[in-house]
Tab-separated table of C-alpha atoms in Angstrom:
chain	number	residue	atom	x	y	z
A	1169	MET	CA	30.305	-15.762	-48.055
A	1170	LYS	CA	27.037	-16.582	-49.732
A	1171	PRO	CA	26.146	-20.066	-50.741
A	1172	ILE	CA	26.695	-20.891	-54.388
A	1173	THR	CA	23.411	-22.188	-55.686
A	1174	LEU	CA	24.868	-24.620	-58.358
A	1175	LEU	CA	27.702	-25.866	-55.971
A	1176	SER	CA	24.947	-26.570	-53.476
A	1177	CYS	CA	22.893	-28.661	-56.067
A	1178	ALA	CA	25.981	-30.590	-57.293
A	1179	LEU	CA	27.024	-31.769	-54.164
A	1180	ALA	CA	23.290	-32.816	-53.246
A	1181	LEU	CA	23.658	-34.620	-56.240
A	1182	SER	CA	26.526	-36.370	-55.489
A	1183	ILE	CA	25.640	-37.126	-51.903
A	1184	SER	CA	22.538	-38.907	-53.188
A	1185	LEU	CA	24.357	-40.901	-56.083
A	1186	GLY	CA	27.697	-41.003	-54.701
A	1187	CYS	CA	28.941	-44.474	-53.750
A	1188	GLN	CA	28.364	-45.070	-49.943
A	1189	ALA	CA	30.710	-46.799	-47.710
A	1190	GLN	CA	29.211	-48.571	-44.952
A	1191	PRO	CA	30.355	-48.346	-41.173
A	1192	ALA	CA	32.215	-51.550	-40.157
A	1193	ALA	CA	32.725	-53.003	-36.792
A	1194	VAL	CA	35.304	-51.157	-34.384
A	1195	ALA	CA	38.400	-53.380	-34.308
A	1196	GLY	CA	39.687	-53.464	-31.015
A	1197	GLY	CA	37.410	-50.659	-29.574
A	1198	THR	CA	33.705	-52.388	-29.102
A	1199	GLY	CA	34.225	-53.117	-25.258
A	1200	VAL	CA	34.034	-49.069	-24.176
A	1201	GLY	CA	30.775	-48.194	-25.740
A	1202	VAL	CA	31.659	-45.356	-27.936
A	1203	ALA	CA	30.951	-46.678	-31.655
A	1204	ALA	CA	33.642	-45.117	-34.581
A	1205	GLY	CA	32.699	-42.002	-36.164
A	1206	HIS	CA	30.506	-40.781	-33.027
A	1207	SER	CA	32.327	-38.226	-30.916
A	1208	HIS	CA	31.663	-36.723	-27.219
A	1209	ALA	CA	30.674	-33.586	-27.075
A	1210	LEU	CA	33.709	-31.099	-26.992
A	1211	PRO	CA	33.979	-29.189	-23.635
A	1212	LYS	CA	32.832	-25.638	-23.249
A	1213	HIS	CA	36.479	-24.627	-23.634
A	1214	ALA	CA	39.194	-27.253	-25.269
A	1215	LEU	CA	42.889	-27.855	-25.603
A	1216	VAL	CA	43.617	-29.312	-29.056
A	1217	GLY	CA	46.879	-30.989	-29.829
A	1218	TYR	CA	48.944	-32.693	-32.936
A	1219	LEU	CA	50.376	-35.976	-32.307
A	1220	HIS	CA	52.962	-36.904	-34.439
A	1221	ASN	CA	53.043	-40.354	-36.427
A	1222	PHE	CA	56.875	-39.976	-36.783
A	1223	ASP	CA	59.777	-39.302	-34.975
A	1224	ASN	CA	60.716	-35.651	-34.799
A	1225	GLY	CA	64.145	-36.456	-33.167
A	1226	GLN	CA	62.457	-36.689	-29.583
A	1227	GLY	CA	61.098	-40.125	-29.796
A	1228	LEU	CA	57.265	-41.218	-30.399
A	1229	LEU	CA	54.636	-40.814	-27.860
A	1230	PRO	CA	52.119	-43.511	-27.390
A	1231	VAL	CA	48.822	-41.992	-27.359
A	1232	ALA	CA	48.821	-43.777	-23.909
A	1233	GLN	CA	51.058	-41.346	-22.736
A	1234	VAL	CA	49.371	-38.016	-24.047
A	1235	ASP	CA	48.103	-36.597	-20.454
A	1236	ASP	CA	44.913	-35.485	-19.468
A	1237	SER	CA	45.196	-31.978	-20.462
A	1238	TRP	CA	44.335	-32.308	-24.206
A	1239	ASP	CA	40.652	-32.726	-24.961
A	1240	VAL	CA	41.197	-33.323	-28.727
A	1241	ILE	CA	43.856	-35.469	-30.000
A	1242	VAL	CA	44.626	-35.179	-33.698
A	1243	LEU	CA	46.591	-38.032	-35.049
A	1244	ALA	CA	49.242	-36.609	-37.731
A	1245	PHE	CA	48.681	-37.488	-40.743
A	1246	ALA	CA	47.038	-39.729	-42.861
A	1247	ASP	CA	48.943	-41.238	-46.289
A	1248	ASP	CA	47.920	-40.272	-49.649
A	1249	MET	CA	47.931	-43.582	-51.449
A	1250	GLY	CA	46.594	-42.195	-54.698
A	1251	GLU	CA	43.436	-42.197	-56.981
A	1252	GLY	CA	41.423	-40.719	-53.834
A	1253	LYS	CA	42.721	-43.516	-51.442
A	1254	VAL	CA	44.072	-42.510	-47.939
A	1255	ALA	CA	45.523	-44.614	-44.922
A	1256	PHE	CA	46.643	-44.271	-41.703
A	1257	ASN	CA	49.824	-46.058	-41.439
A	1258	PRO	CA	51.255	-46.069	-37.838
A	1259	ASP	CA	54.568	-45.745	-37.435
A	1260	PRO	CA	56.624	-49.117	-37.494
A	1261	LYS	CA	57.636	-48.687	-34.134
A	1262	LEU	CA	54.097	-48.110	-32.743
A	1263	ASP	CA	52.087	-51.801	-32.255
A	1264	ARG	CA	49.461	-51.389	-33.933
A	1265	ALA	CA	47.063	-53.436	-31.987
A	1266	GLN	CA	48.095	-51.209	-28.782
A	1267	LEU	CA	47.469	-47.898	-30.608
A	1268	ILE	CA	43.839	-49.290	-31.492
A	1269	ALA	CA	43.437	-50.024	-27.839
A	1270	ASP	CA	45.190	-47.093	-26.392
A	1271	ILE	CA	42.594	-44.745	-28.527
A	1272	ALA	CA	39.391	-46.532	-27.480
A	1273	ALA	CA	40.661	-45.831	-23.865
A	1274	LYS	CA	41.160	-42.429	-24.352
A	1275	ARG	CA	37.761	-42.164	-26.008
A	1276	ALA	CA	36.412	-44.246	-23.299
A	1277	GLN	CA	37.658	-41.320	-21.095
A	1278	GLY	CA	35.613	-38.575	-22.911
A	1279	LYS	CA	38.583	-37.410	-25.099
A	1280	ILE	CA	38.061	-37.011	-28.888
A	1281	VAL	CA	40.906	-38.726	-31.666
A	1282	VAL	CA	40.728	-37.719	-34.815
A	1283	LEU	CA	42.816	-38.210	-38.000
A	1284	SER	CA	44.434	-35.421	-39.970
A	1285	PHE	CA	44.837	-35.155	-43.700
A	1286	GLY	CA	47.558	-32.733	-44.624
A	1287	GLY	CA	50.478	-31.442	-42.981
A	1288	GLU	CA	53.560	-29.753	-44.502
A	1289	LEU	CA	54.041	-32.366	-47.010
A	1290	GLY	CA	50.421	-34.269	-47.033
A	1291	THR	CA	48.109	-34.252	-49.861
A	1292	VAL	CA	45.094	-35.789	-51.016
A	1293	THR	CA	44.051	-36.877	-54.616
A	1294	LEU	CA	40.597	-35.529	-55.360
A	1295	ASN	CA	40.201	-34.549	-59.137
A	1296	THR	CA	37.468	-36.814	-59.995
A	1297	GLN	CA	34.184	-38.514	-58.796
A	1298	ARG	CA	36.255	-41.814	-58.577
A	1299	ASP	CA	38.795	-40.047	-56.673
A	1300	GLU	CA	35.913	-39.105	-54.056
A	1301	ASP	CA	34.526	-42.296	-53.815
A	1302	ASN	CA	37.511	-43.720	-52.954
A	1303	PHE	CA	38.357	-41.322	-50.371
A	1304	VAL	CA	34.962	-42.025	-48.583
A	1305	ARG	CA	35.651	-45.496	-48.667
A	1306	THR	CA	38.904	-45.573	-47.475
A	1307	THR	CA	38.560	-42.982	-44.804
A	1308	ALA	CA	35.704	-44.691	-43.397
A	1309	GLU	CA	37.827	-47.998	-43.318
A	1310	ALA	CA	40.542	-45.795	-41.272
A	1311	ILE	CA	37.763	-44.541	-38.778
A	1312	ASN	CA	36.453	-48.204	-38.117
A	1313	THR	CA	39.484	-49.765	-37.858
A	1314	PHE	CA	40.999	-47.451	-35.434
A	1315	GLY	CA	37.994	-46.289	-33.560
A	1316	LEU	CA	38.272	-42.748	-34.497
A	1317	ASP	CA	35.735	-39.916	-33.603
A	1318	GLY	CA	36.485	-38.026	-36.878
A	1319	ILE	CA	38.635	-36.090	-38.992
A	1320	ASP	CA	40.729	-32.932	-39.334
A	1321	VAL	CA	41.643	-31.116	-42.769
A	1322	ASP	CA	45.129	-29.551	-42.631
A	1323	LEU	CA	45.914	-29.583	-46.216
A	1324	GLU	CA	48.676	-27.018	-47.033
A	1325	LYS	CA	50.631	-25.558	-50.206
A	1326	ILE	CA	51.707	-28.831	-51.581
A	1327	ALA	CA	47.984	-30.233	-51.535
A	1328	GLY	CA	47.027	-27.587	-54.392
A	1329	VAL	CA	44.400	-26.096	-52.507
A	1330	THR	CA	43.648	-22.893	-54.865
A	1331	HIS	CA	40.232	-21.299	-56.208
A	1332	GLY	CA	38.887	-23.418	-58.556
A	1333	ALA	CA	40.725	-26.733	-57.821
A	1334	PRO	CA	38.674	-29.488	-57.929
A	1335	VAL	CA	39.635	-30.915	-54.314
A	1336	VAL	CA	37.510	-28.322	-52.827
A	1337	PRO	CA	33.983	-29.554	-54.296
A	1338	HIS	CA	34.987	-32.894	-53.769
A	1339	LEU	CA	36.233	-32.543	-50.483
A	1340	ILE	CA	32.958	-30.606	-49.639
A	1341	SER	CA	31.203	-33.378	-50.972
A	1342	ALA	CA	33.078	-36.368	-49.275
A	1343	VAL	CA	32.984	-34.847	-45.756
A	1344	LYS	CA	29.233	-34.404	-46.506
A	1345	ARG	CA	28.588	-38.046	-47.383
A	1346	LEU	CA	30.960	-39.140	-44.435
A	1347	HIS	CA	28.766	-36.837	-42.110
A	1348	ALA	CA	25.789	-38.669	-43.349
A	1349	MET	CA	27.281	-42.188	-42.592
A	1350	TYR	CA	28.215	-40.619	-39.101
A	1351	PRO	CA	25.818	-38.534	-37.801
A	1352	ASP	CA	28.270	-37.248	-34.956
A	1353	LEU	CA	31.361	-37.483	-37.042
A	1354	TYR	CA	33.947	-35.007	-35.792
A	1355	VAL	CA	35.162	-32.007	-38.209
A	1356	SER	CA	37.668	-29.810	-37.984
A	1357	MET	CA	40.184	-27.588	-39.849
A	1358	ALA	CA	43.601	-26.209	-39.737
A	1359	PRO	CA	44.184	-24.320	-42.816
A	1360	GLU	CA	46.978	-21.461	-42.565
A	1361	HIS	CA	45.957	-17.831	-42.420
A	1362	PRO	CA	46.650	-16.810	-45.833
A	1363	TYR	CA	44.213	-19.592	-47.248
A	1364	VAL	CA	41.366	-17.793	-44.896
A	1365	GLN	CA	41.844	-14.472	-43.324
A	1366	GLY	CA	43.822	-13.701	-46.564
A	1367	GLY	CA	40.436	-13.480	-48.588
A	1368	TYR	CA	40.699	-9.665	-47.192
A	1369	VAL	CA	43.905	-9.061	-49.202
A	1370	SER	CA	42.867	-11.133	-52.258
A	1371	MET	CA	40.757	-14.023	-53.421
A	1372	ASP	CA	43.083	-15.432	-55.880
A	1373	GLY	CA	45.395	-18.652	-55.936
A	1374	ILE	CA	45.765	-19.836	-52.442
A	1375	TRP	CA	44.312	-16.774	-50.994
A	1376	GLY	CA	41.117	-17.108	-49.496
A	1377	ALA	CA	40.689	-20.349	-51.048
A	1378	TYR	CA	39.894	-22.325	-47.915
A	1379	LEU	CA	36.908	-19.971	-47.674
A	1380	PRO	CA	34.559	-22.072	-49.926
A	1381	LEU	CA	35.485	-25.194	-48.431
A	1382	ILE	CA	34.683	-23.551	-44.676
A	1383	ASP	CA	31.240	-21.773	-46.354
A	1384	GLY	CA	30.188	-25.438	-47.767
A	1385	LEU	CA	30.658	-27.128	-44.417
A	1386	ARG	CA	29.114	-24.851	-42.344
A	1387	GLY	CA	26.784	-27.405	-41.013
A	1388	GLU	CA	29.309	-29.835	-40.250
A	1389	LEU	CA	32.329	-28.138	-38.786
A	1390	ASP	CA	32.918	-28.834	-35.280
A	1391	LEU	CA	36.097	-26.510	-35.130
A	1392	LEU	CA	38.185	-24.183	-37.143
A	1393	HIS	CA	41.641	-23.625	-35.829
A	1394	VAL	CA	43.496	-21.363	-38.461
A	1395	GLN	CA	47.344	-21.809	-38.113
A	1396	LEU	CA	48.930	-18.295	-36.724
A	1397	TYR	CA	52.267	-19.476	-37.434
A	1398	ASN	CA	54.951	-19.990	-40.147
A	1399	ASN	CA	53.271	-17.214	-42.354
A	1400	GLY	CA	54.403	-13.842	-40.898
A	1401	GLY	CA	52.015	-11.232	-39.799
A	1402	LEU	CA	48.153	-11.371	-40.203
A	1403	PRO	CA	46.353	-8.223	-42.285
A	1404	THR	CA	43.331	-7.351	-40.684
A	1405	PRO	CA	40.088	-4.739	-41.471
A	1406	TYR	CA	41.620	-3.249	-38.192
A	1407	ARG	CA	44.406	-0.900	-39.214
A	1408	ALA	CA	46.435	-0.699	-42.091
A	1409	GLU	CA	49.618	-2.569	-40.781
A	1410	LYS	CA	49.421	-6.203	-40.343
A	1411	TYR	CA	49.541	-7.658	-36.908
A	1412	PRO	CA	53.041	-9.266	-35.985
A	1413	GLY	CA	53.016	-12.705	-35.215
A	1414	GLY	CA	52.415	-14.022	-31.669
A	1415	SER	CA	50.929	-10.951	-30.881
A	1416	VAL	CA	47.821	-10.741	-28.681
A	1417	ASP	CA	46.148	-8.176	-31.457
A	1418	MET	CA	47.118	-11.101	-34.077
A	1419	MET	CA	45.276	-13.829	-31.906
A	1420	VAL	CA	42.243	-11.497	-31.071
A	1421	GLY	CA	42.116	-10.193	-34.424
A	1422	SER	CA	42.057	-13.316	-36.511
A	1423	ALA	CA	39.365	-14.677	-34.403
A	1424	LYS	CA	37.324	-11.724	-34.760
A	1425	MET	CA	37.319	-11.723	-38.234
A	1426	LEU	CA	36.031	-15.526	-38.344
A	1427	ILE	CA	33.284	-14.803	-35.751
A	1428	GLU	CA	32.349	-11.414	-36.791
A	1429	GLY	CA	32.940	-11.701	-40.323
A	1430	PHE	CA	34.918	-9.770	-43.101
A	1431	ASP	CA	34.604	-8.339	-47.063
A	1432	LEU	CA	36.499	-10.155	-49.507
A	1433	ALA	CA	39.220	-8.569	-51.430
A	1434	GLY	CA	37.873	-7.144	-54.887
A	1435	GLY	CA	34.410	-6.662	-54.227
A	1436	LYS	CA	33.963	-10.504	-54.132
A	1437	GLY	CA	31.499	-10.719	-51.302
A	1438	ARG	CA	31.576	-11.076	-47.547
A	1439	PHE	CA	32.710	-14.050	-45.373
A	1440	GLU	CA	29.663	-14.151	-42.636
A	1441	GLY	CA	31.345	-15.319	-39.389
A	1442	LEU	CA	30.877	-18.509	-37.813
A	1443	ARG	CA	29.317	-19.355	-34.516
A	1444	ALA	CA	32.131	-18.647	-31.731
A	1445	GLU	CA	31.922	-22.242	-30.341
A	1446	GLN	CA	33.096	-23.382	-33.727
A	1447	VAL	CA	36.231	-21.265	-33.795
A	1448	ALA	CA	39.865	-21.862	-31.862
A	1449	LEU	CA	43.254	-20.068	-31.548
A	1450	ALA	CA	46.108	-22.077	-32.962
A	1451	LEU	CA	49.435	-21.419	-31.874
A	1452	PRO	CA	53.181	-23.355	-31.621
A	1453	SER	CA	53.656	-25.067	-28.789
A	1454	GLY	CA	57.039	-23.748	-28.304
A	1455	LEU	CA	59.667	-21.755	-29.915
A	1456	ARG	CA	61.217	-25.070	-31.331
A	1457	ALA	CA	57.882	-26.023	-32.856
A	1458	ALA	CA	57.400	-23.553	-35.482
A	1459	ASN	CA	59.846	-21.267	-37.795
A	1460	ASN	CA	57.494	-17.922	-36.359
A	1461	GLY	CA	54.412	-16.958	-34.859
A	1462	TYR	CA	55.414	-18.299	-31.043
A	1463	ALA	CA	53.190	-16.709	-28.414
A	1464	THR	CA	53.848	-17.039	-24.542
A	1465	PRO	CA	51.096	-18.762	-22.937
A	1466	ALA	CA	50.365	-15.819	-20.620
A	1467	ASP	CA	49.643	-13.857	-24.002
A	1468	ILE	CA	47.399	-16.929	-25.387
A	1469	ASN	CA	45.529	-16.650	-22.199
A	1470	ARG	CA	45.078	-12.815	-22.337
A	1471	ALA	CA	43.809	-13.313	-25.943
A	1472	PHE	CA	41.364	-16.001	-24.806
A	1473	ASP	CA	40.059	-13.518	-22.150
A	1474	CYS	CA	39.617	-10.775	-24.381
A	1475	LEU	CA	37.474	-12.589	-26.632
A	1476	THR	CA	35.309	-14.443	-24.020
A	1477	THR	CA	35.056	-11.648	-21.589
A	1478	ALA	CA	36.174	-8.225	-23.510
A	1479	THR	CA	39.150	-8.083	-20.964
A	1480	GLY	CA	42.638	-7.973	-21.317
A	1481	CYS	CA	42.387	-6.753	-24.775
A	1482	ASP	CA	45.328	-4.735	-26.457
A	1483	GLU	CA	44.421	-2.757	-29.654
A	1484	VAL	CA	41.946	-5.045	-31.170
A	1485	LYS	CA	38.444	-5.781	-29.084
A	1486	PRO	CA	35.574	-8.234	-30.064
A	1487	SER	CA	32.332	-5.951	-30.537
A	1488	GLN	CA	30.739	-7.813	-27.972
A	1489	PRO	CA	32.263	-10.828	-25.296
A	1490	HIS	CA	32.051	-14.488	-27.263
A	1491	PRO	CA	31.769	-16.560	-24.114
A	1492	ASP	CA	31.543	-19.657	-25.865
A	1493	PHE	CA	34.487	-19.153	-28.133
A	1494	ARG	CA	35.923	-22.772	-27.807
A	1495	GLY	CA	39.397	-22.683	-27.315
A	1496	VAL	CA	43.425	-23.389	-28.547
A	1497	MET	CA	45.210	-25.719	-30.673
A	1498	THR	CA	48.873	-26.185	-30.739
A	1499	TRP	CA	51.220	-28.009	-33.005
A	1500	SER	CA	52.185	-30.091	-31.066
A	1501	ILE	CA	51.883	-32.610	-28.286
A	1502	ASN	CA	55.259	-34.059	-28.704
A	1503	TRP	CA	57.194	-30.604	-28.836
A	1504	ASP	CA	55.004	-29.607	-25.647
A	1505	VAL	CA	56.343	-32.931	-24.046
A	1506	SER	CA	59.653	-32.062	-25.174
A	1507	ASP	CA	59.581	-28.720	-23.340
A	1508	LYS	CA	58.199	-30.214	-20.093
A	1509	ARG	CA	54.870	-29.388	-20.904
A	1510	ALA	CA	55.179	-25.603	-20.597
A	1511	PHE	CA	52.186	-24.898	-23.055
A	1512	SER	CA	49.638	-27.366	-22.090
A	1513	GLN	CA	50.102	-26.927	-18.434
A	1514	PRO	CA	49.445	-23.301	-18.148
A	1515	VAL	CA	46.946	-23.044	-21.303
A	1516	GLY	CA	45.025	-26.234	-20.109
A	1517	ALA	CA	44.510	-25.019	-16.825
A	1518	HIS	CA	43.285	-21.706	-18.047
A	1519	LEU	CA	40.607	-22.995	-20.192
A	1520	ARG	CA	39.528	-25.570	-17.627
A	1521	ALA	CA	39.039	-22.682	-14.947
A	1522	ALA	CA	37.310	-20.688	-18.042
A	1523	SER	CA	34.896	-23.803	-18.655
A	1524	LYS	CA	33.729	-23.736	-14.602
A	1525	ARG	CA	32.371	-20.082	-15.008
């Protein structure tokens, strides 16, 4: 997607004139030498997982009990407190001081711990400049209080991300302001595929609605993992029919579009590809973790190999190998533990082996 000059100017003005919250001391995390908002570098190939801040029927999983397979732990989710204000409110069954200490310990081990906004029922309120200022201030407070590496944007249908909605330019501006405050801030996104690759089909409503957000934050974005579940098959430029959920072709096709780019529907331009290191696959950890879209670990590993080495492919192949393709995200760590780590063990081992190649 071509940059929009007027939007870029508006964002620059907002960044220069908007209210800036100042980083505060890290509560409970000063002994580990990792400042809040300053993440370690991602490993060459990373395993990313969401950790529930609620009991999904399997009980809560403390951060300390997240095993070493995971390179990025995404805390799900922050709460919308209205007027742009957000907060991370740990489940009452979790001890707050222990959670802060556990996050600090994971970061000291080189793990990345971030806070996610959104989820199936999550929202943020970003309609005005005041909302944006509140969002920046309270997000910084959460980063400082819990000693976090950064943020994840997982806004879905209920959050109102559509073409022309004010949340999009305000979120771009807010993330840029936070990144200016924390130059090593980790930033990721986890949109559903209609919001991204769906721009190939339509550029109206939710279809392709994340593309301006992605394009506006190319310089700040560490990782984009588009959800390949709960939305059926994937339309691509590579054949007339959609590729079915869970297939190697759907996984490879989705990443190929993000890295190599694709034309937008209605002659509305082109989404220019991201760097391969900014892209990861996103699948459910098991059959119970999502309504549809499950892929076996063997097929996930094969899709990863297809993207990185151009081997093991089915119908869709990358135009060239992308050896820096980052890795795999899943919903969720909790479900994976419930399933006796049937996802993280084979997929994590495959990514670690690939990192040594």
